[in-house]
Amino acid sequence: MATTQPPEETPVFPSAGPGCDTCKKPDMSNMTWEDGAKNFFSAYFAAPRMWPIGYILGSPYSPLRAEVEMPSKNWRNAFEDLLALRSGRGMIPEKDRKAEDEHTARKRFELASFSISECNYLLDCNKKLEASYLESRQWAVEHKEQHVVQTITNDLLPWIKSKNQRLIANAQRTKADYDTYKDWTASCSKLRGQWVASLITSGALPDWRSGMYNSTDGPVMAFSKRNSPPNLDASFSISELELQQVFEEGLPYDFRSPALLSLAATKALIERPHTIPKSELPNDPMERFRPSKSSIIHQSTECDLIKMPDGSIGPKAKIQTTLADGTTEAKEFEDNPVGVLEEIQGAHRSMTMMLGAVEKMLRGLDEPLKRAAKVIIGDESQVVSLPEG
C-alpha cells in the first residue's frame, strides 16, 4: 500500500528512459502523444502526494478496475473500510451501509416506475393520434381524396408505429435494467466520480475535498488536497463520461478538458424568450427543461472527523452549493450518509437536466411527459410493469 506524503516532496517525473542529467526528465522527443500522456499521468498518479486519489484513478489494482474484472465482489466497500481505518474513524458502520442501500433501492424503483409511466403516457397519446388519422383517412376515402389517403397510409401511420416500437423498446430496456441492478448496493450504484467524492464525505479521506461542475460532457468531478503547498499541487478533475471511457472502454487519460457551463451561460438559458405566449406556458413542452434560478451549477464537499455523542469518531460533512442566480447554500451533515447522498445526487440531477435543457433548446425538440400506470405492449393484454415494493 502506498505511503502518505513525506515532509518534503519534490515533483515526480517518470524515471524510465534516457533523460538530461540536470532536470532528470525523460527524453520525450521520440514519444507519440499517447505515450507521452500515458507517461505523464502514470507519474502524476504515482506521486505520494496524490495518494489515494492517484491510486484509485491510475493503479491497475484500483477497486474501480478490480470490479470490472471481478464484479462479484464489492471492492468499493472494502477499499473504503481500509481508508476509513487509516483515517482514524474506523470501518464504516453497518447501519450506515444499510441506510444508503435502502435509500438507493427506493430511488431506483421510483425512477424506473416513472420512466415506464412516461412511455405509457406517450403510447396512449399516440393511440389517440392514430385513431384521428384513421378517421381522417376514412373521410378521405369517402370524398375520393386519394393523395390524403396515400399520405396517411404511407407516411403518418408507419411513423406512429415506429414511435410506438421505440417507446416499447425503451420500456422493456428500463425493466431489464431494473431487474439487473435492483440488488446492487449503494456504493456500487454510484457513478465513479461520485463514489470517490463519497469517500471524502464519509470521513475516509478527510485530507481531500471534492467539487462538482457542469460541462458539455455532463458533471465533472474535481478532487484536491486540503492545505496542499502551492508548489506541490495535488488535484485532478475529470468528467464522469471520461471515467466511464477509461474504466469500461480502456481509453487512456488525456489532456482534453470539456467546456464548463458558466454562470453567464446558465443565466442566459434561464432568461431566454418563451417559445409560446405566456398564457399557454403550462402546455409549452420546453418549459419542462428550463432551468430555474435554483438550478445547481457547482457543489463542493469536504469533511472533518469529530467526536460523536457515543464517544466514537464520525464524519461531519460540509457541502456548499452554488445556484444559478449566484447565491450559495452551505449545509453540514453529522454522521448522516443518506442526507449527504441525497444532496449530491440532487446536484447531479440538476446539472444533468440543465445540460439536457441546452441540448433540447439547440434541437428544439421535446414532448410533454406525464405519469401513467403501465406500458402497453402490442395488444392491451401485454404490459411492462414493475412489481410493487
Coordinates of N, CA and C in Angstrom, one line a residue, residues 174-389:
T174 N -35.8 -0.4 -19.8 CA -35.8 0.1 -18.4 C -36.1 -1.0 -17.4
K175 N -37.1 -1.9 -17.8 CA -37.5 -3.0 -16.9 C -36.3 -4.0 -16.8
A176 N -35.6 -4.3 -17.9 CA -34.5 -5.2 -17.8 C -33.3 -4.6 -17.0
D177 N -33.1 -3.3 -17.1 CA -32.0 -2.6 -16.3 C -32.4 -2.7 -14.8
Y178 N -33.7 -2.5 -14.5 CA -34.1 -2.5 -13.1 C -33.9 -3.9 -12.5
D179 N -34.2 -4.9 -13.3 CA -34.0 -6.3 -12.8 C -32.5 -6.6 -12.6
T180 N -31.7 -6.0 -13.5 CA -30.2 -6.3 -13.4 C -29.6 -5.6 -12.2
Y181 N -30.0 -4.4 -11.9 CA -29.3 -3.6 -10.9 C -30.1 -3.4 -9.6
K182 N -31.3 -4.0 -9.4 CA -32.1 -3.8 -8.3 C -31.4 -4.3 -7.0
D183 N -30.5 -5.2 -7.0 CA -29.9 -5.7 -5.8 C -28.5 -5.1 -5.6
W184 N -28.1 -4.2 -6.4 CA -26.8 -3.5 -6.2 C -26.8 -2.7 -5.0
T185 N -25.6 -2.7 -4.3 CA -25.5 -1.8 -3.1 C -25.4 -0.4 -3.5
A186 N -25.5 0.5 -2.5 CA -25.5 1.9 -2.8 C -24.1 2.3 -3.4
S187 N -23.1 1.8 -2.8 CA -21.7 2.2 -3.3 C -21.5 1.8 -4.7
C188 N -21.9 0.6 -5.1 CA -21.7 0.1 -6.4 C -22.6 0.8 -7.4
S189 N -23.7 1.4 -6.9 CA -24.6 2.1 -7.8 C -24.2 3.5 -8.1
K190 N -23.2 4.0 -7.3 CA -22.8 5.4 -7.6 C -21.9 5.5 -8.8
L191 N -22.0 6.6 -9.5 CA -21.1 6.9 -10.6 C -19.7 6.9 -10.0
R192 N -18.7 6.6 -10.8 CA -17.3 6.5 -10.3 C -16.8 7.8 -9.6
G193 N -17.0 8.9 -10.2 CA -16.6 10.2 -9.6 C -17.4 10.4 -8.3
Q194 N -18.7 10.1 -8.3 CA -19.5 10.3 -7.1 C -19.0 9.4 -6.0
W195 N -18.6 8.2 -6.3 CA -18.1 7.3 -5.3 C -16.8 7.8 -4.6
V196 N -15.9 8.3 -5.5 CA -14.7 8.9 -4.9 C -15.0 10.1 -4.0
A197 N -16.0 10.9 -4.4 CA -16.4 12.0 -3.6 C -17.0 11.5 -2.3
S198 N -17.7 10.4 -2.3 CA -18.3 9.8 -1.1 C -17.3 9.3 -0.1
L199 N -16.1 9.0 -0.6 CA -15.0 8.6 0.3 C -14.6 9.8 1.2
I200 N -14.8 11.0 0.6 CA -14.4 12.2 1.3 C -15.5 12.5 2.4
T201 N -16.8 12.5 2.0 CA -17.9 12.8 2.9 C -18.1 11.8 4.0
S202 N -17.6 10.6 3.8 CA -17.8 9.5 4.8 C -16.7 9.6 5.9
G203 N -15.7 10.5 5.6 CA -14.6 10.6 6.6 C -13.4 9.7 6.3
A204 N -13.5 8.9 5.2 CA -12.4 8.0 4.8 C -11.2 8.8 4.3
L205 N -11.5 10.0 3.7 CA -10.4 10.9 3.1 C -10.6 12.3 3.6
P206 N -10.4 12.5 4.9 CA -10.6 13.9 5.4 C -9.6 14.9 4.9
D207 N -8.5 14.5 4.3 CA -7.5 15.4 3.8 C -7.8 15.9 2.4
W208 N -8.9 15.5 1.8 CA -9.2 15.9 0.5 C -10.6 16.6 0.5
R209 N -10.8 17.3 -0.6 CA -12.1 18.0 -0.9 C -12.5 17.6 -2.3
S210 N -13.7 17.7 -2.6 CA -14.2 17.5 -4.0 C -15.1 18.6 -4.5
G211 N -15.2 18.7 -5.8 CA -16.1 19.7 -6.4 C -16.8 19.1 -7.6
M212 N -18.1 19.5 -7.8 CA -18.8 19.0 -9.0 C -19.2 20.2 -9.8
Y213 N -18.8 20.2 -11.1 CA -19.2 21.2 -12.0 C -20.0 20.7 -13.2
N214 N -20.6 21.5 -13.9 CA -21.3 21.1 -15.1 C -20.5 21.4 -16.4
S215 N -20.6 20.5 -17.4 CA -19.8 20.7 -18.6 C -20.5 20.2 -19.8
T216 N -19.9 20.3 -20.9 CA -20.5 19.7 -22.1 C -20.5 18.2 -22.1
D217 N -19.7 17.7 -21.2 CA -19.6 16.2 -21.1 C -20.5 15.7 -19.9
G218 N -21.2 16.7 -19.3 CA -22.0 16.3 -18.1 C -21.2 16.7 -16.9
P219 N -21.6 16.2 -15.7 CA -20.9 16.6 -14.5 C -19.4 16.2 -14.5
V220 N -18.6 17.1 -14.0 CA -17.2 17.0 -13.9 C -16.9 16.9 -12.4
M221 N -16.1 15.9 -12.0 CA -15.6 15.8 -10.6 C -14.2 16.4 -10.5
A222 N -14.0 17.2 -9.5 CA -12.6 17.7 -9.2 C -12.2 17.4 -7.8
F223 N -11.0 16.9 -7.6 CA -10.5 16.5 -6.3 C -9.2 17.2 -6.0
S224 N -9.1 17.8 -4.9 CA -7.9 18.5 -4.5 C -7.6 18.3 -3.0
K225 N -6.3 18.3 -2.7 CA -5.9 18.1 -1.3 C -6.0 19.4 -0.5
R226 N -6.6 19.2 0.7 CA -6.7 20.4 1.5 C -5.3 20.8 2.1
N227 N -5.0 22.1 2.1 CA -3.8 22.6 2.6 C -2.6 22.1 1.8
S228 N -2.7 21.9 0.5 CA -1.6 21.4 -0.3 C -0.7 22.6 -0.6
P229 N 0.6 22.4 -0.5 CA 1.6 23.5 -0.8 C 1.4 23.9 -2.3
P230 N 1.5 25.2 -2.5 CA 1.4 25.7 -3.9 C 2.3 25.1 -4.9
N231 N 3.5 24.8 -4.5 CA 4.5 24.2 -5.5 C 4.3 22.7 -5.6
L232 N 3.4 22.1 -4.8 CA 3.2 20.6 -5.0 C 1.7 20.4 -5.1
D233 N 1.2 20.8 -6.2 CA -0.3 20.7 -6.4 C -0.7 19.3 -6.4
A234 N -1.8 19.0 -5.7 CA -2.4 17.6 -5.6 C -3.8 17.8 -6.0
S235 N -4.1 17.7 -7.2 CA -5.5 17.9 -7.7 C -5.7 17.2 -9.0
F236 N -7.0 16.9 -9.3 CA -7.3 16.3 -10.6 C -8.8 16.4 -10.8
S237 N -9.1 16.7 -12.1 CA -10.6 16.8 -12.4 C -10.8 16.0 -13.6
I238 N -12.0 15.4 -13.7 CA -12.4 14.5 -14.8 C -13.9 14.3 -14.8
S239 N -14.4 14.2 -16.0 CA -15.9 14.0 -16.1 C -16.2 12.6 -15.9
E240 N -17.5 12.4 -15.5 CA -18.0 11.0 -15.3 C -17.9 10.3 -16.7
L241 N -18.1 11.0 -17.8 CA -18.1 10.4 -19.1 C -16.7 9.8 -19.4
E242 N -15.6 10.6 -19.0 CA -14.3 10.1 -19.3 C -13.9 9.0 -18.4
L243 N -14.4 9.0 -17.1 CA -14.1 7.9 -16.2 C -14.7 6.6 -16.8
Q244 N -15.9 6.7 -17.4 CA -16.5 5.6 -18.0 C -15.7 5.1 -19.1
Q245 N -15.2 6.0 -20.0 CA -14.4 5.6 -21.1 C -13.1 4.9 -20.7
V246 N -12.5 5.4 -19.6 CA -11.2 4.9 -19.1 C -11.4 3.5 -18.5
F247 N -12.4 3.3 -17.7 CA -12.5 2.0 -17.0 C -13.4 1.0 -17.7
E248 N -14.3 1.4 -18.6 CA -15.1 0.4 -19.3 C -14.6 0.2 -20.7
E249 N -14.1 1.2 -21.4 CA -13.7 1.1 -22.7 C -12.1 1.0 -22.9
G250 N -11.4 1.2 -21.8 CA -9.9 1.0 -21.9 C -9.2 2.2 -22.5
L251 N -9.9 3.4 -22.7 CA -9.2 4.5 -23.3 C -8.3 5.1 -22.3
P252 N -7.2 5.7 -22.8 CA -6.2 6.3 -21.9 C -6.7 7.7 -21.4
Y253 N -6.1 8.2 -20.3 CA -6.3 9.6 -19.9 C -5.7 10.5 -20.9
D254 N -6.3 11.7 -21.1 CA -5.7 12.7 -22.0 C -5.9 14.0 -21.4
F255 N -5.4 15.0 -22.1 CA -5.4 16.4 -21.5 C -6.7 17.2 -22.0
R256 N -7.6 16.5 -22.6 CA -8.8 17.2 -23.1 C -9.6 17.7 -21.9
S257 N -10.1 18.9 -22.0 CA -10.9 19.5 -20.9 C -12.3 19.9 -21.5
P258 N -13.4 19.3 -21.1 CA -14.7 19.7 -21.6 C -15.0 21.2 -21.2
A259 N -15.8 21.9 -22.0 CA -16.2 23.2 -21.7 C -17.2 23.2 -20.5
L260 N -16.9 24.1 -19.5 CA -17.8 24.2 -18.4 C -19.0 25.1 -18.7
L261 N -20.2 24.8 -18.2 CA -21.3 25.7 -18.3 C -21.2 26.8 -17.3
S262 N -20.9 28.0 -17.8 CA -20.6 29.1 -16.9 C -21.9 29.7 -16.3
L263 N -21.8 30.5 -15.2 CA -22.9 31.2 -14.6 C -23.6 32.1 -15.6
A264 N -22.8 32.7 -16.5 CA -23.4 33.6 -17.5 C -24.3 32.8 -18.5
A265 N -23.7 31.7 -18.9 CA -24.5 30.9 -19.9 C -25.8 30.3 -19.3
T266 N -25.7 29.9 -18.0 CA -26.9 29.4 -17.3 C -27.9 30.5 -17.2
K267 N -27.5 31.7 -16.9 CA -28.4 32.9 -16.7 C -29.1 33.2 -18.1
A268 N -28.3 33.1 -19.1 CA -28.9 33.3 -20.5 C -30.0 32.3 -20.8
L269 N -29.7 31.1 -20.4 CA -30.7 30.0 -20.7 C -31.9 30.2 -19.9
I270 N -31.8 30.6 -18.6 CA -33.0 30.9 -17.8 C -33.8 32.0 -18.3
E271 N -33.2 33.0 -18.8 CA -33.9 34.2 -19.3 C -34.2 34.2 -20.8
R272 N -34.0 33.1 -21.5 CA -34.3 33.1 -22.9 C -35.8 33.3 -23.1
P273 N -36.2 33.8 -24.3 CA -37.6 34.1 -24.5 C -38.4 32.8 -24.5
H274 N -39.7 32.9 -24.1 CA -40.6 31.8 -24.1 C -40.9 31.4 -25.6
T275 N -41.2 30.1 -25.8 CA -41.4 29.7 -27.1 C -42.9 29.9 -27.6
I276 N -43.8 30.1 -26.6 CA -45.2 30.4 -27.0 C -45.7 31.5 -26.0
P277 N -46.8 32.1 -26.2 CA -47.3 33.1 -25.3 C -47.4 32.6 -23.9
K278 N -47.2 33.5 -22.9 CA -47.2 33.2 -21.5 C -48.6 32.6 -21.1
S279 N -49.7 33.0 -21.7 CA -51.0 32.4 -21.4 C -51.1 30.9 -21.6
E280 N -50.2 30.4 -22.4 CA -50.2 29.0 -22.7 C -49.0 28.2 -22.2
L281 N -48.2 28.8 -21.3 CA -47.0 28.3 -20.8 C -47.1 26.9 -20.2
P282 N -48.2 26.5 -19.5 CA -48.3 25.1 -19.0 C -48.3 24.1 -20.0
N283 N -48.6 24.5 -21.3 CA -48.6 23.5 -22.4 C -47.3 23.6 -23.2
D284 N -46.4 24.4 -22.8 CA -45.1 24.6 -23.6 C -44.2 23.5 -23.2
P285 N -43.9 22.5 -24.0 CA -43.0 21.4 -23.7 C -41.6 21.8 -23.3
M286 N -41.1 22.9 -23.8 CA -39.8 23.3 -23.5 C -39.7 23.8 -22.1
E287 N -40.8 24.2 -21.5 CA -40.7 24.8 -20.1 C -40.3 23.7 -19.1
R288 N -40.6 22.4 -19.4 CA -40.2 21.3 -18.5 C -38.7 21.3 -18.3
F289 N -37.9 21.8 -19.3 CA -36.5 21.7 -19.3 C -35.8 23.0 -19.0
R290 N -36.6 24.1 -18.7 CA -36.0 25.4 -18.5 C -35.4 25.4 -17.1
P291 N -34.1 25.5 -16.9 CA -33.5 25.6 -15.5 C -34.0 26.8 -14.8
S292 N -34.2 26.7 -13.5 CA -34.6 27.9 -12.7 C -33.4 28.5 -12.0
K293 N -33.7 29.6 -11.3 CA -32.6 30.2 -10.6 C -32.1 29.4 -9.5
S294 N -32.8 28.3 -9.1 CA -32.4 27.4 -8.0 C -31.6 26.2 -8.6
S295 N -31.4 26.2 -10.0 CA -30.6 25.1 -10.6 C -29.2 25.2 -10.0
I296 N -28.6 24.0 -9.9 CA -27.2 24.0 -9.3 C -26.2 24.0 -10.4
I297 N -25.2 24.8 -10.2 CA -24.1 24.9 -11.2 C -22.7 24.4 -10.6
H298 N -22.7 24.3 -9.3 CA -21.4 23.9 -8.7 C -21.7 23.4 -7.2
Q299 N -21.0 22.4 -6.8 CA -21.1 21.9 -5.5 C -19.8 21.4 -5.0
S300 N -19.4 21.8 -3.8 CA -18.1 21.4 -3.2 C -18.4 20.7 -1.9
T301 N -17.5 19.7 -1.6 CA -17.7 18.9 -0.4 C -16.3 18.7 0.3
E302 N -16.4 18.7 1.6 CA -15.2 18.3 2.4 C -15.7 17.8 3.8
C303 N -14.9 17.3 4.6 CA -15.3 16.6 5.8 C -14.3 16.7 6.9
D304 N -14.8 16.8 8.1 CA -13.9 16.8 9.3 C -14.4 15.6 10.2
L305 N -13.4 15.0 10.8 CA -13.7 13.9 11.8 C -14.0 14.6 13.2
I306 N -15.1 14.2 13.8 CA -15.4 14.8 15.1 C -15.8 13.7 16.0
K307 N -15.8 14.0 17.3 CA -16.2 13.0 18.3 C -17.7 13.0 18.4
M308 N -18.4 11.9 18.3 CA -19.8 11.7 18.3 C -20.3 11.6 19.8
P309 N -21.6 11.8 20.0 CA -22.1 11.7 21.4 C -21.8 10.4 22.1
D310 N -21.7 9.3 21.3 CA -21.4 8.0 21.9 C -19.9 7.8 22.1
G311 N -19.1 8.8 21.9 CA -17.7 8.7 22.1 C -16.9 8.2 20.8
S312 N -17.6 7.7 19.8 CA -16.9 7.3 18.6 C -16.5 8.5 17.7
I313 N -15.7 8.2 16.7 CA -15.2 9.2 15.8 C -16.1 9.1 14.5
G314 N -16.7 10.2 14.1 CA -17.6 10.1 13.0 C -17.4 11.3 12.1
P315 N -18.0 11.3 10.9 CA -17.8 12.4 9.9 C -18.8 13.6 10.1
K316 N -18.2 14.7 9.8 CA -19.1 16.0 9.7 C -18.8 16.5 8.3
A317 N -19.7 16.2 7.4 CA -19.6 16.6 6.0 C -20.1 18.0 5.8
K318 N -19.4 18.8 5.0 CA -19.7 20.1 4.7 C -19.9 20.3 3.2
I319 N -21.1 20.7 2.8 CA -21.5 20.8 1.4 C -21.9 22.2 1.1
Q320 N -21.2 22.8 0.1 CA -21.6 24.2 -0.3 C -22.0 24.1 -1.8
T321 N -23.2 24.7 -2.0 CA -23.8 24.6 -3.3 C -24.0 26.0 -3.9
T322 N -23.6 26.2 -5.1 CA -23.8 27.4 -5.8 C -24.9 27.3 -6.8
L323 N -25.9 28.2 -6.7 CA -27.1 28.2 -7.6 C -26.9 29.1 -8.8
A324 N -27.8 28.9 -9.7 CA -27.7 29.7 -11.0 C -27.9 31.2 -10.8
D325 N -28.5 31.6 -9.7 CA -28.6 33.0 -9.5 C -27.4 33.6 -8.8
G326 N -26.4 32.8 -8.5 CA -25.2 33.3 -7.9 C -25.1 33.1 -6.4
T327 N -26.2 32.7 -5.8 CA -26.2 32.6 -4.3 C -25.6 31.2 -4.0
T328 N -25.2 31.1 -2.7 CA -24.6 29.9 -2.2 C -25.4 29.4 -1.0
E329 N -25.4 28.1 -0.9 CA -26.1 27.4 0.3 C -25.1 26.5 0.9
A330 N -24.9 26.6 2.2 CA -24.0 25.7 3.0 C -24.8 24.9 3.9
K331 N -24.4 23.6 3.9 CA -25.1 22.6 4.8 C -24.1 21.7 5.5
E332 N -24.4 21.3 6.7 CA -23.5 20.3 7.4 C -24.3 19.1 7.8
F333 N -23.6 18.0 7.7 CA -24.3 16.7 8.0 C -23.4 15.9 8.9
E334 N -23.9 15.7 10.2 CA -23.1 14.9 11.1 C -23.6 13.5 11.1
D335 N -22.7 12.6 10.6 CA -23.0 11.2 10.6 C -24.4 10.9 10.0
N336 N -24.6 11.5 8.8 CA -25.9 11.4 8.1 C -25.6 11.0 6.6
P337 N -25.2 9.7 6.3 CA -24.8 9.4 5.0 C -26.0 9.5 4.0
V338 N -27.2 9.3 4.4 CA -28.4 9.4 3.4 C -28.6 10.8 3.1
G339 N -28.5 11.7 4.1 CA -28.6 13.2 3.8 C -27.6 13.6 2.8
V340 N -26.3 13.2 3.0 CA -25.3 13.6 2.0 C -25.5 13.0 0.7
L341 N -26.0 11.7 0.6 CA -26.2 11.1 -0.7 C -27.3 11.8 -1.4
E342 N -28.4 12.2 -0.8 CA -29.5 12.9 -1.4 C -29.0 14.3 -1.9
E343 N -28.2 15.0 -1.1 CA -27.7 16.3 -1.5 C -26.8 16.2 -2.8
I344 N -25.9 15.2 -2.9 CA -25.0 15.1 -4.0 C -25.8 14.6 -5.2
Q345 N -26.7 13.6 -5.0 CA -27.5 13.1 -6.2 C -28.4 14.2 -6.7
G346 N -28.9 15.1 -5.8 CA -29.8 16.2 -6.3 C -29.0 17.1 -7.1
A347 N -27.7 17.4 -6.8 CA -26.9 18.3 -7.6 C -26.6 17.7 -8.9
H348 N -26.4 16.4 -8.9 CA -26.1 15.7 -10.2 C -27.3 15.7 -11.1
R349 N -28.5 15.5 -10.6 CA -29.7 15.6 -11.4 C -30.0 17.0 -11.9
S350 N -29.7 18.0 -11.1 CA -29.9 19.4 -11.5 C -29.0 19.7 -12.7
M351 N -27.7 19.3 -12.6 CA -26.8 19.6 -13.7 C -27.1 18.8 -14.9
T352 N -27.6 17.6 -14.8 CA -27.9 16.8 -15.9 C -29.1 17.3 -16.7
M353 N -30.1 17.8 -15.9 CA -31.3 18.4 -16.5 C -30.9 19.7 -17.2
M354 N -30.0 20.5 -16.6 CA -29.6 21.7 -17.2 C -28.9 21.5 -18.5
L355 N -28.0 20.5 -18.6 CA -27.4 20.1 -19.8 C -28.4 19.6 -20.8
G356 N -29.4 18.9 -20.4 CA -30.5 18.5 -21.3 C -31.2 19.7 -21.8
A357 N -31.4 20.7 -21.0 CA -32.1 21.9 -21.5 C -31.3 22.6 -22.6
V358 N -30.0 22.6 -22.5 CA -29.2 23.2 -23.6 C -29.4 22.4 -24.9
E359 N -29.3 21.1 -24.7 CA -29.5 20.2 -25.9 C -30.9 20.3 -26.5
K360 N -31.9 20.4 -25.6 CA -33.3 20.5 -26.1 C -33.4 21.8 -26.8
M361 N -32.9 22.9 -26.3 CA -33.0 24.2 -26.8 C -32.4 24.3 -28.2
L362 N -31.2 23.6 -28.4 CA -30.5 23.6 -29.6 C -31.2 22.8 -30.7
R363 N -31.8 21.7 -30.3 CA -32.5 20.9 -31.2 C -34.0 21.3 -31.4
G364 N -34.5 22.0 -30.4 CA -35.9 22.4 -30.5 C -36.9 21.3 -30.4
L365 N -36.5 20.2 -29.7 CA -37.4 19.0 -29.7 C -37.7 18.7 -28.3
D366 N -38.9 18.2 -28.1 CA -39.4 17.7 -26.9 C -40.9 17.3 -27.0
E367 N -41.3 16.5 -26.0 CA -42.7 16.2 -26.0 C -43.1 16.2 -24.5
P368 N -44.4 16.7 -24.2 CA -44.8 16.7 -22.8 C -44.9 15.3 -22.3
L369 N -44.4 15.1 -21.1 CA -44.4 13.8 -20.4 C -45.2 13.8 -19.1
K370 N -46.1 12.8 -18.9 CA -46.8 12.8 -17.7 C -46.8 11.3 -17.2
R371 N -47.3 11.2 -15.9 CA -47.3 9.9 -15.3 C -48.5 9.0 -15.8
A372 N -48.3 7.7 -15.8 CA -49.4 6.8 -16.1 C -49.0 5.5 -15.3
A373 N -49.8 4.4 -15.5 CA -49.6 3.2 -14.7 C -48.8 2.1 -15.3
K374 N -49.0 1.8 -16.6 CA -48.3 0.7 -17.2 C -47.9 1.0 -18.6
V375 N -47.2 0.1 -19.3 CA -46.8 0.3 -20.7 C -47.4 -0.8 -21.5
I376 N -48.3 -0.4 -22.4 CA -48.9 -1.4 -23.2 C -48.0 -2.0 -24.3
I377 N -47.9 -3.2 -24.4 CA -47.0 -3.9 -25.3 C -47.9 -4.6 -26.4
G378 N -47.9 -4.2 -27.6 CA -48.7 -4.8 -28.6 C -50.2 -4.6 -28.3
D379 N -50.9 -5.7 -28.0 CA -52.3 -5.6 -27.6 C -52.4 -5.3 -26.2
E380 N -53.5 -5.0 -25.7 CA -53.7 -4.4 -24.3 C -53.5 -5.5 -23.2
S381 N -53.4 -6.8 -23.6 CA -53.2 -7.8 -22.6 C -51.8 -8.0 -22.2
Q382 N -50.8 -7.4 -22.9 CA -49.4 -7.4 -22.6 C -49.0 -6.1 -22.0
V383 N -48.3 -6.2 -20.9 CA -47.8 -4.9 -20.2 C -46.4 -5.1 -19.7
V384 N -45.7 -4.0 -19.6 CA -44.4 -3.9 -18.9 C -44.7 -3.2 -17.6
S385 N -44.4 -3.7 -16.5 CA -44.6 -3.1 -15.2 C -43.6 -3.6 -14.2
L386 N -43.5 -2.8 -13.1 CA -42.5 -3.2 -12.1 C -43.4 -3.8 -10.9
P387 N -42.8 -4.7 -10.2 CA -43.5 -5.3 -9.0 C -43.7 -4.2 -7.9
E388 N -44.7 -4.3 -7.1 CA -44.9 -3.4 -6.0 C -43.7 -3.5 -5.0
G389 N -43.3 -2.4 -4.4 CA -42.3 -2.5 -3.4 C -41.4 -1.3 -3.4

